[in-house]
Tab-separated table of C-alpha atoms in Angstrom:
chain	number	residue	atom	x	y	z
E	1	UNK	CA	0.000	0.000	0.000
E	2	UNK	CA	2.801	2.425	0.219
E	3	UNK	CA	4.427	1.587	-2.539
E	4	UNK	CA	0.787	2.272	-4.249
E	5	UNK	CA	0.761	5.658	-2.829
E	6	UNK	CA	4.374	6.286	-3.465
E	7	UNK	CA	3.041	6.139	-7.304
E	8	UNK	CA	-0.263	8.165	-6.421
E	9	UNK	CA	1.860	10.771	-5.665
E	10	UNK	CA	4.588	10.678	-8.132
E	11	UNK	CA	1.626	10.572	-10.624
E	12	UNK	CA	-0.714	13.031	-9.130
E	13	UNK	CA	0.673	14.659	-5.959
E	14	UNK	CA	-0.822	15.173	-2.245
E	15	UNK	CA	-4.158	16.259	-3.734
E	16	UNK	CA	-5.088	13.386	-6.183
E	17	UNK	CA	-3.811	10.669	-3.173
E	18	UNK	CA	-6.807	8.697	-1.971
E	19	UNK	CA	-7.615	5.972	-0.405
E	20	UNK	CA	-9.357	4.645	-2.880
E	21	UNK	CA	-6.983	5.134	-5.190
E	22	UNK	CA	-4.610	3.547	-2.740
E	23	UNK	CA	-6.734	0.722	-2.732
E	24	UNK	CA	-7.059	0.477	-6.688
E	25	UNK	CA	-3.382	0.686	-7.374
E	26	UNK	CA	-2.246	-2.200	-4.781
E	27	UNK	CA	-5.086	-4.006	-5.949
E	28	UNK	CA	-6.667	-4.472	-2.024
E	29	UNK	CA	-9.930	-4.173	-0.799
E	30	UNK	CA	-10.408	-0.483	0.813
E	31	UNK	CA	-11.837	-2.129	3.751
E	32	UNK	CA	-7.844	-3.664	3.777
E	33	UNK	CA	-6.643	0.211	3.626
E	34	UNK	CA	-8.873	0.873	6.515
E	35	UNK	CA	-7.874	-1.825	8.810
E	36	UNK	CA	-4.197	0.208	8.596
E	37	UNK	CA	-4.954	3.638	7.842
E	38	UNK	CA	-7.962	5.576	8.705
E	39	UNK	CA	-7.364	8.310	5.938
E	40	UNK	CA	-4.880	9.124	3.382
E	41	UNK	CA	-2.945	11.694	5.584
E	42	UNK	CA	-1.775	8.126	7.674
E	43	UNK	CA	-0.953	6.233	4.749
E	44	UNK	CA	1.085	9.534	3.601
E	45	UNK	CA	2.648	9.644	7.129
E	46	UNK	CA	3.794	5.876	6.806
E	47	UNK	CA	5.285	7.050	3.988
E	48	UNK	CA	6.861	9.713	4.980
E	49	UNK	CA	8.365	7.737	8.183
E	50	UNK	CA	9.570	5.255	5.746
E	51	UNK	CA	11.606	8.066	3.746
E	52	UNK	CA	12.444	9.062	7.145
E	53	UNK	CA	14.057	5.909	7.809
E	54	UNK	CA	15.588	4.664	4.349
E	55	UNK	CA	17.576	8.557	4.897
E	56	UNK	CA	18.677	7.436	8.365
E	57	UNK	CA	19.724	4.146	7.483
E	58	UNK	CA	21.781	5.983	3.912
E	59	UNK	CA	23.196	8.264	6.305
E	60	UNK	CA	24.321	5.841	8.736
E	61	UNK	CA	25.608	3.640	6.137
E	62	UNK	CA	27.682	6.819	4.734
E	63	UNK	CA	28.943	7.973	7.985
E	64	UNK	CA	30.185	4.242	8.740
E	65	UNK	CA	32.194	3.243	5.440
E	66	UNK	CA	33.424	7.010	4.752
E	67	UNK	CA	36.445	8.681	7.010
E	68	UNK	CA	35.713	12.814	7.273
E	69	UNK	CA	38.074	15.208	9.158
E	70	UNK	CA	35.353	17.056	11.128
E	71	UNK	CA	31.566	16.288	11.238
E	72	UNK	CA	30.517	19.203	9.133
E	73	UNK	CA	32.737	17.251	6.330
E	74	UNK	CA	29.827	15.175	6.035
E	75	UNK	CA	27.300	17.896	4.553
E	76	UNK	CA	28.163	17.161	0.680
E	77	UNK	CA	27.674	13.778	1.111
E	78	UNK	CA	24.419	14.189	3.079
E	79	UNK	CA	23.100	16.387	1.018
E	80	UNK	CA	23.608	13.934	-2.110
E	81	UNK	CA	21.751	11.410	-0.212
E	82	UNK	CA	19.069	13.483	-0.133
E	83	UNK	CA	19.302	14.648	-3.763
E	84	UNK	CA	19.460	10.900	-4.659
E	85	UNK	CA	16.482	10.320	-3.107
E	86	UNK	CA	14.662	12.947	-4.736
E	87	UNK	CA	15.317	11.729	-8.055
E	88	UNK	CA	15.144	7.687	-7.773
E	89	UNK	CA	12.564	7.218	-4.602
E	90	UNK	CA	9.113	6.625	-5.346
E	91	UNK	CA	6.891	9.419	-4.237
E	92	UNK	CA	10.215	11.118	-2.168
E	93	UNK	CA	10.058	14.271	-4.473
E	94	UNK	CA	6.153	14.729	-3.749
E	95	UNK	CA	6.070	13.942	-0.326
E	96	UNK	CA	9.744	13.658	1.221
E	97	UNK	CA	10.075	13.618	5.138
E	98	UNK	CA	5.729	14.786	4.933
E	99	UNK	CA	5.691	18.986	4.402
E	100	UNK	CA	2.927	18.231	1.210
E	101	UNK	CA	0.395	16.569	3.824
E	102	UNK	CA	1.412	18.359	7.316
E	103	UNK	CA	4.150	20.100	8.622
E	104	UNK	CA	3.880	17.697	11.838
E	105	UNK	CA	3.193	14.540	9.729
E	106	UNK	CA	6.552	13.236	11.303
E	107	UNK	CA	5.652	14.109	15.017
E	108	UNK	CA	2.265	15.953	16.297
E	109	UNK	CA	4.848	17.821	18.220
E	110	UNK	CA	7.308	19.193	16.457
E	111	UNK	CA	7.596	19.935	12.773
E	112	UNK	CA	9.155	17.315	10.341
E	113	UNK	CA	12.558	19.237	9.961
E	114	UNK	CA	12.692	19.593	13.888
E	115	UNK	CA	12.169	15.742	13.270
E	116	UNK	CA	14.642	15.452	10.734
E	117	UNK	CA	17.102	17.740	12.077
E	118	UNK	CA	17.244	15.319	15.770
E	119	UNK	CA	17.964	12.684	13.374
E	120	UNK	CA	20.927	14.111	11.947
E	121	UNK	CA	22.206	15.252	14.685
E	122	UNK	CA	22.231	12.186	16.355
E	123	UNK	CA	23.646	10.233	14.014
E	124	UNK	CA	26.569	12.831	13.862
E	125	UNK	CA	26.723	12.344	17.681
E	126	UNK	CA	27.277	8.590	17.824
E	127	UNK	CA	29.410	8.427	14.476
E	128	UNK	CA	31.529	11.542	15.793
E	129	UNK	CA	30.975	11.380	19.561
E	130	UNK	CA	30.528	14.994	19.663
E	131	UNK	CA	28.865	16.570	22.421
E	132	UNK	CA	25.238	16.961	21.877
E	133	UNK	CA	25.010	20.420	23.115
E	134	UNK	CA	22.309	23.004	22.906
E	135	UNK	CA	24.744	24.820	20.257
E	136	UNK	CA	24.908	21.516	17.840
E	137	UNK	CA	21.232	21.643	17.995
E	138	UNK	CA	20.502	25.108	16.944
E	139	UNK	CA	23.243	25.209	14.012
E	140	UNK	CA	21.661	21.168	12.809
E	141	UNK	CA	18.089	23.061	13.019
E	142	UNK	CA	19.251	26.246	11.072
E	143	UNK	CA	21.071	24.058	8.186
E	144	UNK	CA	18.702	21.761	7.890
E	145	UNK	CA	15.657	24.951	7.497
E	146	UNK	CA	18.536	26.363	5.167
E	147	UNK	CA	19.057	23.654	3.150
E	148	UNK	CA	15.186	22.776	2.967
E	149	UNK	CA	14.799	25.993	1.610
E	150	UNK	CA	17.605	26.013	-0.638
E	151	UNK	CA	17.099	22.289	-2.148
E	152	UNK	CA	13.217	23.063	-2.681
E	153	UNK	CA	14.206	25.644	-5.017
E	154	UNK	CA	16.645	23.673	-6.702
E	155	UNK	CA	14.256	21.204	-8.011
E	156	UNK	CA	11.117	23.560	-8.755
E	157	UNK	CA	14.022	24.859	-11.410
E	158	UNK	CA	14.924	21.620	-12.659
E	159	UNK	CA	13.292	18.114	-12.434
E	160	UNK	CA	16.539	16.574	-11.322
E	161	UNK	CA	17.587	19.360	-9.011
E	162	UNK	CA	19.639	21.932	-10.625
E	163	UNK	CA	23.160	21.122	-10.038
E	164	UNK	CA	24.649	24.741	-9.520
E	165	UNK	CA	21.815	25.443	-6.218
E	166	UNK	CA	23.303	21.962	-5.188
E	167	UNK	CA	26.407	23.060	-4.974
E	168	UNK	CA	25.868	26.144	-3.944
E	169	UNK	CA	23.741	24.691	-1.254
E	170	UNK	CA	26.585	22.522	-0.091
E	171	UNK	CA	29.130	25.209	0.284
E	172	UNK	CA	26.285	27.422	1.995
E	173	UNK	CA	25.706	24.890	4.979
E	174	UNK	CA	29.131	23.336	5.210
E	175	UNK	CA	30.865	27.349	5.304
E	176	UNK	CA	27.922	27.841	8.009
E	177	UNK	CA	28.240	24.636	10.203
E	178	UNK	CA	32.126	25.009	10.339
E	179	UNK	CA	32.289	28.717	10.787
E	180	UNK	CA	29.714	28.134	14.348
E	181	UNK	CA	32.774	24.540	15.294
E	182	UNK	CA	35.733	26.365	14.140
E	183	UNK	CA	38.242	26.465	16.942
């Protein structure tokens, strides 16, 4: 069923996503929707969980086989991940880590790049064993909001993500994130 509304939304965005659709395209009863999902905003936050966790699990993957000279090294190569995803995940583009259903699809209480952001950082914290201070928090929060931003734009320009606003986007948060740990 996600991988049926992974192609909903490819095909027609957040705002042709049913769950009848849902239903049609995995080729289920809708009553077998409904026993998972009460509405298409769950299925969508499944989803979005899932993405969640296959950019986790990328990351984790990255920061164990890869050697970097300082945490903030890892921003190129994080970003790519992410940039991957958008062009060869199923329904990724559309929906990513949930902003096209609900800024809290993630977490009722925070929003998904406060979501996202926790992720990263701890990841960096066990791969680097840096201290998780309030500091690393606020500069993770600010470059992942920057990069959001930044990447969004890239691909409304260009399907594939326009490779100049890439780059530029990885200079912009790796200059930022080791400018606030220099020293």
């Amino acid at each position: 069923m996600l991988d049926a509304c992974a192609e909903i939304l490819d095909e027609h965005g957040y705002d042709g996503l049913s769950t009848t659709r849902i239903a049609q395209r995995a080729e289920v009863a809708i009553g077998s929707v409904y026993q998972f999902f009460p509405d298409k905003r769950a299925v969508a936050q499944a989803l979005a969980l899932r993405n969640l966790e296959m950019f986790g699990e990328r990351v984790t993957r990255l920061l164990a086989e890869q050697e970097f000279a300082h945490w903030s090294d890892t921003v190129g190569a994080i970003i790519d991940i992410f940039v991957e995803m958008n062009r060869t995940v199923p329904g990724f583009r559309v929906l990513r880590f949930g902003d096209a259903a609900d800024v809290n699809l993630l977490d009722a209480a925070a929003d998904n790049n406060t979501v996202v952001a926790a992720r990263l950082r701890q990841l960096v914290v066990d791969a680097f064993g840096v201290s998780d201070t309030p500091q690393m928090a606020r500069a993770v929060a600010i470059a992942v909001e920057a990069a959001d931003a930044v990447l969004k734009m890239a691909f409304r320009t260009d399907p594939d993500g326009d490779p100049h606003i890439i780059a530029e986007t990885k200079r912009m948060i790796h200059g930022y994130l080791a400018g606030v740990f220099a020293g």
